[in-house]
PDB file of C-alpha atoms in Angstrom:
ATOM      1  CA  MET A   1      19.558 -11.821  -8.800  1.00 39.00           C
ATOM      2  CA  SER A   2      20.636 -12.369 -12.393  1.00 39.00           C
ATOM      3  CA  ASN A   3      19.701  -9.628 -14.868  1.00 41.00           C
ATOM      4  CA  SER A   4      22.219 -10.515 -17.574  1.00 44.00           C
ATOM      5  CA  ILE A   5      20.034 -13.120 -19.292  1.00 58.00           C
ATOM      6  CA  ILE A   6      16.596 -12.391 -20.714  1.00 59.00           C
ATOM      7  CA  TYR A   7      14.353 -15.432 -20.339  1.00 64.00           C
ATOM      8  CA  SER A   8      11.175 -15.843 -22.351  1.00 64.00           C
ATOM      9  CA  MET A   9       8.288 -17.817 -20.933  1.00 69.00           C
ATOM     10  CA  ASN A  10       7.285 -20.867 -22.946  1.00 77.00           C
ATOM     11  CA  ILE A  11       3.947 -21.649 -21.340  1.00 84.00           C
ATOM     12  CA  ILE A  12       1.657 -20.796 -18.421  1.00 87.00           C
ATOM     13  CA  THR A  13      -0.295 -23.776 -17.076  1.00 88.00           C
ATOM     14  CA  LEU A  14      -3.124 -23.912 -14.514  1.00 86.00           C
ATOM     15  CA  HIS A  15      -3.430 -26.887 -12.154  1.00 88.00           C
ATOM     16  CA  HIS A  16      -6.674 -27.262 -10.194  1.00 86.00           C
ATOM     17  CA  TYR A  17      -6.683 -29.592  -7.158  1.00 86.00           C
ATOM     18  CA  HIS A  18      -9.515 -30.515  -4.805  1.00 86.00           C
ATOM     19  CA  SER A  19      -9.197 -32.559  -1.624  1.00 88.00           C
ATOM     20  CA  LEU A  20     -11.392 -33.472   1.328  1.00 91.00           C
ATOM     21  CA  LEU A  21     -10.104 -32.636   4.813  1.00 89.00           C
ATOM     22  CA  ASN A  22      -9.742 -35.270   7.518  1.00 88.00           C
ATOM     23  CA  GLU A  23     -11.756 -32.999   9.812  1.00 86.00           C
ATOM     24  CA  PRO A  24     -13.416 -29.583   9.387  1.00 85.00           C
ATOM     25  CA  MET A  25     -11.107 -26.571   9.510  1.00 88.00           C
ATOM     26  CA  ARG A  26     -12.912 -23.861  11.459  1.00 90.00           C
ATOM     27  CA  ILE A  27     -11.927 -20.222  11.894  1.00 89.00           C
ATOM     28  CA  SER A  28     -13.870 -17.136  12.952  1.00 89.00           C
ATOM     29  CA  ARG A  29     -15.471 -16.668   9.522  1.00 82.00           C
ATOM     30  CA  GLY A  30     -16.740 -20.233   9.180  1.00 84.00           C
ATOM     31  CA  GLY A  31     -15.544 -23.732   8.433  1.00 85.00           C
ATOM     32  CA  LEU A  32     -14.281 -25.792   5.530  1.00 84.00           C
ATOM     33  CA  LYS A  33     -14.664 -29.501   4.847  1.00 89.00           C
ATOM     34  CA  SER A  34     -12.604 -29.475   1.660  1.00 86.00           C
ATOM     35  CA  ARG A  35      -9.954 -27.320  -0.020  1.00 84.00           C
ATOM     36  CA  HIS A  36      -9.555 -26.205  -3.615  1.00 81.00           C
ATOM     37  CA  HIS A  37      -6.157 -25.086  -4.866  1.00 82.00           C
ATOM     38  CA  LEU A  38      -5.267 -23.358  -8.114  1.00 85.00           C
ATOM     39  CA  ILE A  39      -1.542 -23.656  -8.859  1.00 90.00           C
ATOM     40  CA  ILE A  40       0.049 -21.523 -11.584  1.00 90.00           C
ATOM     41  CA  GLU A  41       3.025 -23.054 -13.404  1.00 93.00           C
ATOM     42  CA  ILE A  42       5.353 -20.925 -15.535  1.00 92.00           C
ATOM     43  CA  SER A  43       7.857 -22.825 -17.675  1.00 92.00           C
ATOM     44  CA  VAL A  44      11.098 -21.589 -19.243  1.00 89.00           C
ATOM     45  CA  ASN A  45      13.580 -23.882 -21.003  1.00 85.00           C
ATOM     46  CA  GLU A  46      12.089 -26.954 -19.255  1.00 88.00           C
ATOM     47  CA  VAL A  47      12.405 -25.235 -15.842  1.00 94.00           C
ATOM     48  CA  SER A  48       9.134 -24.539 -13.992  1.00 95.00           C
ATOM     49  CA  GLY A  49       8.180 -22.165 -11.199  1.00 95.00           C
ATOM     50  CA  TYR A  50       4.976 -22.328  -9.181  1.00 94.00           C
ATOM     51  CA  GLY A  51       2.613 -20.012  -7.332  1.00 91.00           C
ATOM     52  CA  GLU A  52      -0.688 -20.635  -5.561  1.00 88.00           C
ATOM     53  CA  ALA A  53      -3.724 -18.418  -6.096  1.00 82.00           C
ATOM     54  CA  ILE A  54      -5.286 -17.860  -2.647  1.00 76.00           C
ATOM     55  CA  CYS A  55      -8.944 -17.334  -3.430  1.00 71.00           C
ATOM     56  CA  SER A  56     -11.991 -19.247  -4.634  1.00 71.00           C
ATOM     57  CA  SER A  57     -10.553 -21.539  -7.296  1.00 69.00           C
ATOM     58  CA  ASP A  58     -13.932 -21.708  -9.049  1.00 72.00           C
ATOM     59  CA  LEU A  59     -14.031 -17.913  -9.367  1.00 72.00           C
ATOM     60  CA  LEU A  60     -10.430 -17.884 -10.503  1.00 74.00           C
ATOM     61  CA  LEU A  61     -11.043 -20.488 -13.170  1.00 73.00           C
ATOM     62  CA  ASN A  62     -13.962 -18.439 -14.499  1.00 74.00           C
ATOM     63  CA  VAL A  63     -11.760 -15.350 -14.620  1.00 70.00           C
ATOM     64  CA  THR A  64      -8.909 -17.114 -16.410  1.00 72.00           C
ATOM     65  CA  LYS A  65     -11.312 -18.229 -19.131  1.00 71.00           C
ATOM     66  CA  SER A  66     -11.718 -14.571 -20.091  1.00 66.00           C
ATOM     67  CA  LEU A  67      -7.960 -13.890 -20.078  1.00 69.00           C
ATOM     68  CA  ASP A  68      -5.542 -14.870 -22.804  1.00 73.00           C
ATOM     69  CA  LEU A  69      -2.663 -16.114 -20.655  1.00 74.00           C
ATOM     70  CA  SER A  70      -0.661 -16.889 -23.777  1.00 75.00           C
ATOM     71  CA  GLU A  71      -0.292 -13.129 -24.291  1.00 77.00           C
ATOM     72  CA  LEU A  72       1.592 -12.923 -20.990  1.00 78.00           C
ATOM     73  CA  THR A  73       4.249 -15.320 -22.256  1.00 80.00           C
ATOM     74  CA  LYS A  74       5.454 -12.571 -24.615  1.00 82.00           C
ATOM     75  CA  ILE A  75       6.759 -10.572 -21.638  1.00 83.00           C
ATOM     76  CA  PRO A  76      10.396 -11.172 -20.607  1.00 83.00           C
ATOM     77  CA  LEU A  77      10.367 -13.070 -17.330  1.00 82.00           C
ATOM     78  CA  SER A  78      12.587 -10.526 -15.562  1.00 80.00           C
ATOM     79  CA  ASP A  79      10.005  -7.792 -16.389  1.00 81.00           C
ATOM     80  CA  PHE A  80       6.984  -9.853 -15.377  1.00 77.00           C
ATOM     81  CA  ASP A  81       6.645  -8.634 -11.794  1.00 74.00           C
ATOM     82  CA  ALA A  82       6.892  -4.993 -12.875  1.00 75.00           C
ATOM     83  CA  PHE A  83       4.357  -5.569 -15.650  1.00 74.00           C
ATOM     84  CA  LEU A  84       1.804  -7.017 -13.251  1.00 72.00           C
ATOM     85  CA  LYS A  85       2.376  -4.156 -10.825  1.00 68.00           C
ATOM     86  CA  SER A  86       1.723  -1.551 -13.527  1.00 67.00           C
ATOM     87  CA  TYR A  87      -1.430  -3.384 -14.555  1.00 60.00           C
ATOM     88  CA  LEU A  88      -3.039  -3.627 -11.146  1.00 59.00           C
ATOM     89  CA  ASP A  89      -2.861  -1.391  -8.087  1.00 52.00           C
ATOM     90  CA  GLN A  90      -5.278  -2.345  -5.335  1.00 49.00           C
ATOM     91  CA  ILE A  91      -4.717  -1.621  -1.663  1.00 45.00           C
ATOM     92  CA  VAL A  92      -6.180  -4.625   0.146  1.00 49.00           C
ATOM     93  CA  TYR A  93      -7.167  -8.151  -0.819  1.00 49.00           C
ATOM     94  CA  PHE A  94      -9.734  -9.808   1.440  1.00 55.00           C
ATOM     95  CA  GLU A  95     -11.599 -13.000   0.614  1.00 54.00           C
ATOM     96  CA  GLY A  96     -13.537 -12.621  -2.657  1.00 53.00           C
ATOM     97  CA  LEU A  97     -12.978  -8.899  -3.090  1.00 53.00           C
ATOM     98  CA  SER A  98     -10.204  -9.250  -5.650  1.00 64.00           C
ATOM     99  CA  VAL A  99     -10.054 -12.444  -7.648  1.00 72.00           C
ATOM    100  CA  ILE A 100      -7.834 -10.815 -10.272  1.00 73.00           C
ATOM    101  CA  ARG A 101      -5.346  -9.764  -7.636  1.00 73.00           C
ATOM    102  CA  ALA A 102      -5.174 -13.311  -6.252  1.00 76.00           C
ATOM    103  CA  LEU A 103      -4.398 -14.557  -9.748  1.00 81.00           C
ATOM    104  CA  PHE A 104      -1.690 -11.928 -10.228  1.00 80.00           C
ATOM    105  CA  CYS A 105      -0.111 -12.828  -6.886  1.00 81.00           C
ATOM    106  CA  ALA A 106       0.223 -16.410  -8.077  1.00 86.00           C
ATOM    107  CA  LEU A 107       1.618 -15.333 -11.446  1.00 87.00           C
ATOM    108  CA  SER A 108       4.134 -13.077  -9.726  1.00 85.00           C
ATOM    109  CA  ALA A 109       5.238 -15.833  -7.336  1.00 88.00           C
ATOM    110  CA  ALA A 110       5.516 -18.380 -10.157  1.00 91.00           C
ATOM    111  CA  ALA A 111       7.664 -16.033 -12.249  1.00 89.00           C
ATOM    112  CA  LEU A 112      10.030 -15.327  -9.358  1.00 89.00           C
ATOM    113  CA  ASP A 113      10.178 -19.011  -8.439  1.00 92.00           C
ATOM    114  CA  CYS A 114      11.141 -19.813 -12.015  1.00 93.00           C
ATOM    115  CA  LEU A 115      13.886 -17.155 -11.989  1.00 91.00           C
ATOM    116  CA  ALA A 116      15.192 -18.560  -8.701  1.00 93.00           C
ATOM    117  CA  ARG A 117      15.369 -22.077 -10.147  1.00 95.00           C
ATOM    118  CA  LEU A 118      17.120 -20.794 -13.262  1.00 93.00           C
ATOM    119  CA  ASP A 119      19.714 -19.213 -10.953  1.00 93.00           C
ATOM    120  CA  ASN A 120      19.917 -22.435  -8.895  1.00 94.00           C
ATOM    121  CA  LEU A 121      18.830 -20.617  -5.766  1.00 92.00           C
ATOM    122  CA  PRO A 122      16.217 -21.434  -3.135  1.00 90.00           C
ATOM    123  CA  PHE A 123      13.234 -19.136  -3.553  1.00 87.00           C
ATOM    124  CA  TYR A 124      13.710 -17.364  -0.214  1.00 81.00           C
ATOM    125  CA  LYS A 125      17.326 -16.517  -1.012  1.00 84.00           C
ATOM    126  CA  TYR A 126      16.420 -15.221  -4.447  1.00 85.00           C
ATOM    127  CA  ILE A 127      13.804 -12.753  -3.210  1.00 79.00           C
ATOM    128  CA  SER A 128      15.662 -11.685  -0.067  1.00 75.00           C
ATOM    129  CA  PRO A 129      19.367 -12.460   0.290  1.00 69.00           C
ATOM    130  CA  SER A 130      20.119 -12.600   4.018  1.00 66.00           C
ATOM    131  CA  PRO A 131      22.931 -10.505   5.465  1.00 61.00           C
ATOM    132  CA  GLN A 132      25.649 -12.570   7.099  1.00 60.00           C
ATOM    133  CA  ASN A 133      24.759 -11.385  10.599  1.00 61.00           C
ATOM    134  CA  ALA A 134      21.015 -12.080  10.239  1.00 60.00           C
ATOM    135  CA  SER A 135      19.351 -14.015  13.045  1.00 64.00           C
ATOM    136  CA  PRO A 136      17.944 -17.439  12.088  1.00 65.00           C
ATOM    137  CA  LEU A 137      14.232 -17.466  11.392  1.00 64.00           C
ATOM    138  CA  GLU A 138      11.973 -19.249  13.850  1.00 81.00           C
ATOM    139  CA  SER A 139       9.284 -21.515  12.458  1.00 89.00           C
ATOM    140  CA  TYR A 140       5.893 -22.179  13.993  1.00 94.00           C
ATOM    141  CA  ALA A 141       2.913 -24.457  13.463  1.00 95.00           C
ATOM    142  CA  SER A 142      -0.403 -22.757  12.703  1.00 94.00           C
ATOM    143  CA  ASN A 143      -2.748 -25.717  12.405  1.00 92.00           C
ATOM    144  CA  ILE A 144      -4.614 -25.381  15.698  1.00 96.00           C
ATOM    145  CA  TYR A 145      -8.151 -24.619  14.559  1.00 96.00           C
ATOM    146  CA  TRP A 146     -11.159 -23.663  16.648  1.00 96.00           C
ATOM    147  CA  LYS A 147     -13.204 -26.545  18.024  1.00 95.00           C
ATOM    148  CA  GLU A 148     -16.413 -26.612  19.990  1.00 94.00           C
ATOM    149  CA  ASN A 149     -14.734 -28.618  22.733  1.00 96.00           C
ATOM    150  CA  PRO A 150     -11.613 -26.763  23.951  1.00 96.00           C
ATOM    151  CA  ASP A 151     -10.217 -30.019  25.363  1.00 97.00           C
ATOM    152  CA  GLU A 152      -9.751 -31.185  21.771  1.00 96.00           C
ATOM    153  CA  MET A 153      -7.747 -28.040  20.994  1.00 97.00           C
ATOM    154  CA  ASN A 154      -5.656 -28.697  24.080  1.00 97.00           C
ATOM    155  CA  ASP A 155      -4.965 -32.232  22.847  1.00 97.00           C
ATOM    156  CA  ASP A 156      -3.951 -30.852  19.431  1.00 97.00           C
ATOM    157  CA  ILE A 157      -1.452 -28.526  21.104  1.00 97.00           C
ATOM    158  CA  LYS A 158      -0.060 -31.391  23.204  1.00 97.00           C
ATOM    159  CA  TYR A 159       0.370 -33.466  20.044  1.00 97.00           C
ATOM    160  CA  LEU A 160       2.490 -30.770  18.401  1.00 97.00           C
ATOM    161  CA  ILE A 161       4.574 -30.256  21.543  1.00 97.00           C
ATOM    162  CA  ASP A 162       5.229 -33.998  21.743  1.00 96.00           C
ATOM    163  CA  LYS A 163       6.465 -33.801  18.139  1.00 95.00           C
ATOM    164  CA  GLY A 164       8.995 -31.166  19.170  1.00 95.00           C
ATOM    165  CA  VAL A 165       7.132 -28.060  17.995  1.00 95.00           C
ATOM    166  CA  LYS A 166       7.838 -25.176  20.349  1.00 94.00           C
ATOM    167  CA  ASN A 167       6.044 -22.258  18.692  1.00 97.00           C
ATOM    168  CA  ILE A 168       2.336 -22.676  17.962  1.00 97.00           C
ATOM    169  CA  LYS A 169      -0.470 -20.491  16.598  1.00 97.00           C
ATOM    170  CA  ALA A 170      -4.183 -21.085  17.197  1.00 97.00           C
ATOM    171  CA  HIS A 171      -7.161 -19.732  15.255  1.00 97.00           C
ATOM    172  CA  VAL A 172      -9.720 -18.106  17.536  1.00 97.00           C
ATOM    173  CA  GLY A 173     -12.407 -15.420  17.455  1.00 97.00           C
ATOM    174  CA  VAL A 174     -15.511 -17.533  16.887  1.00 96.00           C
ATOM    175  CA  LEU A 175     -17.026 -16.334  20.188  1.00 97.00           C
ATOM    176  CA  GLU A 176     -17.173 -12.976  21.935  1.00 97.00           C
ATOM    177  CA  PRO A 177     -13.826 -11.801  23.414  1.00 97.00           C
ATOM    178  CA  GLU A 178     -14.598 -12.703  27.032  1.00 96.00           C
ATOM    179  CA  ASP A 179     -15.826 -16.171  26.065  1.00 96.00           C
ATOM    180  CA  GLU A 180     -12.752 -16.831  23.937  1.00 96.00           C
ATOM    181  CA  LEU A 181     -10.456 -15.826  26.782  1.00 96.00           C
ATOM    182  CA  ARG A 182     -12.235 -18.141  29.203  1.00 95.00           C
ATOM    183  CA  ARG A 183     -11.725 -21.007  26.764  1.00 96.00           C
ATOM    184  CA  LEU A 184      -8.068 -20.126  26.231  1.00 96.00           C
ATOM    185  CA  ASP A 185      -7.447 -20.146  29.990  1.00 95.00           C
ATOM    186  CA  THR A 186      -8.470 -23.825  30.051  1.00 95.00           C
ATOM    187  CA  LEU A 187      -5.793 -24.773  27.485  1.00 96.00           C
ATOM    188  CA  THR A 188      -3.121 -25.870  29.931  1.00 95.00           C
ATOM    189  CA  ALA A 189      -0.805 -27.112  27.176  1.00 95.00           C
ATOM    190  CA  ILE A 190      -0.072 -23.512  26.171  1.00 96.00           C
ATOM    191  CA  SER A 191       2.285 -23.188  29.148  1.00 94.00           C
ATOM    192  CA  ASN A 192       4.622 -25.718  27.513  1.00 95.00           C
ATOM    193  CA  CYS A 193       5.046 -23.615  24.350  1.00 95.00           C
ATOM    194  CA  SER A 194       7.998 -21.302  23.823  1.00 95.00           C
ATOM    195  CA  LYS A 195       5.724 -18.898  21.983  1.00 96.00           C
ATOM    196  CA  PHE A 196       1.952 -19.090  21.565  1.00 97.00           C
ATOM    197  CA  MET A 197       0.226 -16.850  19.037  1.00 97.00           C
ATOM    198  CA  LEU A 198      -3.410 -16.128  18.227  1.00 98.00           C
ATOM    199  CA  ASP A 199      -4.908 -15.588  14.769  1.00 97.00           C
ATOM    200  CA  PHE A 200      -8.378 -14.025  14.779  1.00 97.00           C
ATOM    201  CA  ASN A 201      -8.866 -14.090  11.002  1.00 94.00           C
ATOM    202  CA  CYS A 202     -10.445 -10.613  11.210  1.00 94.00           C
ATOM    203  CA  ALA A 203     -13.120 -11.697  13.697  1.00 96.00           C
ATOM    204  CA  TYR A 204     -13.754  -8.518  15.673  1.00 97.00           C
ATOM    205  CA  ASN A 205     -14.688  -4.894  15.269  1.00 97.00           C
ATOM    206  CA  GLU A 206     -12.610  -2.164  16.898  1.00 97.00           C
ATOM    207  CA  ASN A 207     -14.400  -2.206  20.272  1.00 98.00           C
ATOM    208  CA  GLN A 208     -14.299  -5.998  20.537  1.00 98.00           C
ATOM    209  CA  ALA A 209     -10.598  -6.007  19.684  1.00 98.00           C
ATOM    210  CA  HIS A 210      -9.832  -3.452  22.387  1.00 97.00           C
ATOM    211  CA  SER A 211     -11.900  -5.512  24.828  1.00 96.00           C
ATOM    212  CA  PHE A 212      -9.980  -8.706  24.066  1.00 97.00           C
ATOM    213  CA  ILE A 213      -6.578  -7.054  24.456  1.00 96.00           C
ATOM    214  CA  SER A 214      -7.534  -5.350  27.705  1.00 94.00           C
ATOM    215  CA  SER A 215      -8.984  -8.530  29.187  1.00 94.00           C
ATOM    216  CA  SER A 216      -6.056 -10.673  27.998  1.00 93.00           C
ATOM    217  CA  SER A 217      -3.777  -8.876  30.457  1.00 88.00           C
ATOM    218  CA  HIS A 218      -5.516 -10.967  33.151  1.00 88.00           C
ATOM    219  CA  SER A 219      -5.166 -14.234  31.233  1.00 90.00           C
ATOM    220  CA  ASN A 220      -3.202 -17.229  32.481  1.00 88.00           C
ATOM    221  CA  HIS A 221      -1.114 -17.021  29.296  1.00 92.00           C
ATOM    222  CA  ASP A 222       1.137 -14.506  27.581  1.00 92.00           C
ATOM    223  CA  PHE A 223       0.266 -14.396  23.895  1.00 96.00           C
ATOM    224  CA  TYR A 224       3.278 -13.617  21.730  1.00 96.00           C
ATOM    225  CA  TRP A 225       1.233 -11.849  19.054  1.00 96.00           C
ATOM    226  CA  LEU A 226      -2.405 -11.112  18.204  1.00 98.00           C
ATOM    227  CA  GLU A 227      -2.938 -11.489  14.468  1.00 97.00           C
ATOM    228  CA  GLU A 228      -5.586  -9.725  12.391  1.00 96.00           C
ATOM    229  CA  LEU A 229      -7.982  -8.856  15.171  1.00 97.00           C
ATOM    230  CA  VAL A 230      -9.905  -6.653  12.709  1.00 97.00           C
ATOM    231  CA  ARG A 231     -10.414  -6.528   8.951  1.00 93.00           C
ATOM    232  CA  PRO A 232      -7.357  -5.422   6.977  1.00 90.00           C
ATOM    233  CA  ASP A 233      -9.289  -2.608   5.303  1.00 87.00           C
ATOM    234  CA  ASP A 234     -10.485  -1.145   8.640  1.00 93.00           C
ATOM    235  CA  LEU A 235      -7.519   1.203   8.755  1.00 92.00           C
ATOM    236  CA  SER A 236      -8.979   3.478  11.459  1.00 96.00           C
ATOM    237  CA  ALA A 237      -9.334   0.467  13.789  1.00 97.00           C
ATOM    238  CA  ILE A 238      -5.737  -0.566  13.086  1.00 97.00           C
ATOM    239  CA  VAL A 239      -4.551   2.962  13.937  1.00 97.00           C
ATOM    240  CA  SER A 240      -6.581   2.935  17.165  1.00 97.00           C
ATOM    241  CA  LEU A 241      -5.343  -0.504  18.253  1.00 97.00           C
ATOM    242  CA  ALA A 242      -1.727   0.193  17.349  1.00 97.00           C
ATOM    243  CA  SER A 243      -1.694   3.444  19.328  1.00 96.00           C
ATOM    244  CA  LEU A 244      -2.173   1.414  22.524  1.00 95.00           C
ATOM    245  CA  HIS A 245      -1.002  -2.109  21.753  1.00 95.00           C
ATOM    246  CA  GLY A 246       1.252  -1.877  18.683  1.00 96.00           C
ATOM    247  CA  PRO A 247       4.052  -4.279  19.739  1.00 96.00           C
ATOM    248  CA  LYS A 248       1.587  -7.162  20.248  1.00 96.00           C
ATOM    249  CA  LEU A 249      -0.241  -6.720  16.940  1.00 98.00           C
ATOM    250  CA  ALA A 250       0.371  -8.707  13.758  1.00 97.00           C
ATOM    251  CA  PHE A 251      -0.960  -7.601  10.377  1.00 95.00           C
ATOM    252  CA  GLY A 252       0.046  -7.936   6.751  1.00 89.00           C
ATOM    253  CA  GLU A 253      -1.361 -11.193   5.404  1.00 86.00           C
ATOM    254  CA  ASN A 254      -3.821  -9.177   3.337  1.00 82.00           C
ATOM    255  CA  HIS A 255      -1.648  -6.109   2.670  1.00 82.00           C
ATOM    256  CA  TYR A 256       1.198  -5.336   0.295  1.00 72.00           C
ATOM    257  CA  GLY A 257       3.662  -2.681  -0.814  1.00 71.00           C
ATOM    258  CA  ARG A 258       2.959   0.766   0.597  1.00 76.00           C
ATOM    259  CA  GLN A 259       0.543  -0.705   3.130  1.00 84.00           C
ATOM    260  CA  PHE A 260       3.498  -2.177   5.024  1.00 86.00           C
ATOM    261  CA  ASN A 261       4.904   1.327   5.369  1.00 88.00           C
ATOM    262  CA  PHE A 262       1.574   2.356   6.876  1.00 92.00           C
ATOM    263  CA  LEU A 263       1.561  -0.571   9.309  1.00 94.00           C
ATOM    264  CA  ALA A 264       5.158   0.078  10.336  1.00 94.00           C
ATOM    265  CA  ASP A 265       4.439   3.780  10.855  1.00 95.00           C
ATOM    266  CA  GLN A 266       1.592   2.860  13.211  1.00 96.00           C
ATOM    267  CA  GLY A 267       3.968   0.756  15.314  1.00 96.00           C
ATOM    268  CA  VAL A 268       2.532  -2.668  14.420  1.00 97.00           C
ATOM    269  CA  GLY A 269       4.953  -5.144  16.013  1.00 96.00           C
ATOM    270  CA  PHE A 270       4.788  -7.957  13.462  1.00 95.00           C
ATOM    271  CA  LEU A 271       4.554  -7.394   9.713  1.00 92.00           C
ATOM    272  CA  MET A 272       3.431 -10.586   7.992  1.00 88.00           C
ATOM    273  CA  PRO A 273       3.411 -10.579   4.189  1.00 83.00           C
ATOM    274  CA  ASP A 274       1.710 -13.615   2.673  1.00 80.00           C
ATOM    275  CA  ILE A 275       3.365 -14.810  -0.527  1.00 75.00           C
ATOM    276  CA  GLY A 276      -0.039 -15.746  -1.940  1.00 72.00           C
ATOM    277  CA  ARG A 277      -1.637 -12.397  -1.241  1.00 71.00           C
ATOM    278  CA  SER A 278       1.018  -9.735  -0.774  1.00 67.00           C
ATOM    279  CA  LEU A 279       1.363  -8.414  -4.280  1.00 58.00           C
ATOM    280  CA  PHE A 280       4.139  -7.752  -5.174  1.00 55.00           C
ATOM    281  CA  ILE A 281       6.742  -9.808  -3.372  1.00 57.00           C
ATOM    282  CA  LEU A 282       9.790  -7.684  -4.180  1.00 56.00           C
ATOM    283  CA  ASP A 283       8.166  -4.570  -2.685  1.00 56.00           C
TER     284      ASP A 283
END
């Protein structure tokens, strides 16, 4: 990363987008028929970086009305991430619990994206230069959403496989653990995946999560990871689950910084920072 040049931000711009979905997107906590996106743009010397605020855009817009974003442009861009970190120190973001944090995540990402562009580097290389012997990252598709008719989910999986996608994640947890497993056993297309992952979007309590994992050992399928079985702020449940099933668990979308040390210490197999929520990226 370049520290020899001090860049000053010229302007911070908010872009609000709203679009209707082709079909409802349903996860364990409910469904959506449309999506709102609030994109933060930070500009320096006609170069712009972008970050998305992952939260209710309406709430975010109300919050930004009470903030003087022009004051933030007085901070040198290279100090921006550290400034935000000193200003806000919350442990967990989850849904509407921290609108300010969602905004700061987007500001942080936009500032780093701008620095990366000024250095003519892809964003991922700027924030984490890969060692020469690093293994290539595997991508996966995560757009298999819960549907009332499991045959439709099976068709969605087949569609991705036919397109050459080998690793697929499905959103589950709408029903009780045993019912979800029965549905999953009917999804025959899973057997054609290289890796098949499950995202529960924090659907279950501790007992339900233990029940699902125990029962899944008798499933027709081997699930590569089980993501966010419980709420991210239910730390005692995470400790309990990790003590028995750590290597299969995935957490981190709603954690940041020191929380990843906690998750790693518990033996969680997959740490998953989300660039839109894991304040601050360079931690």
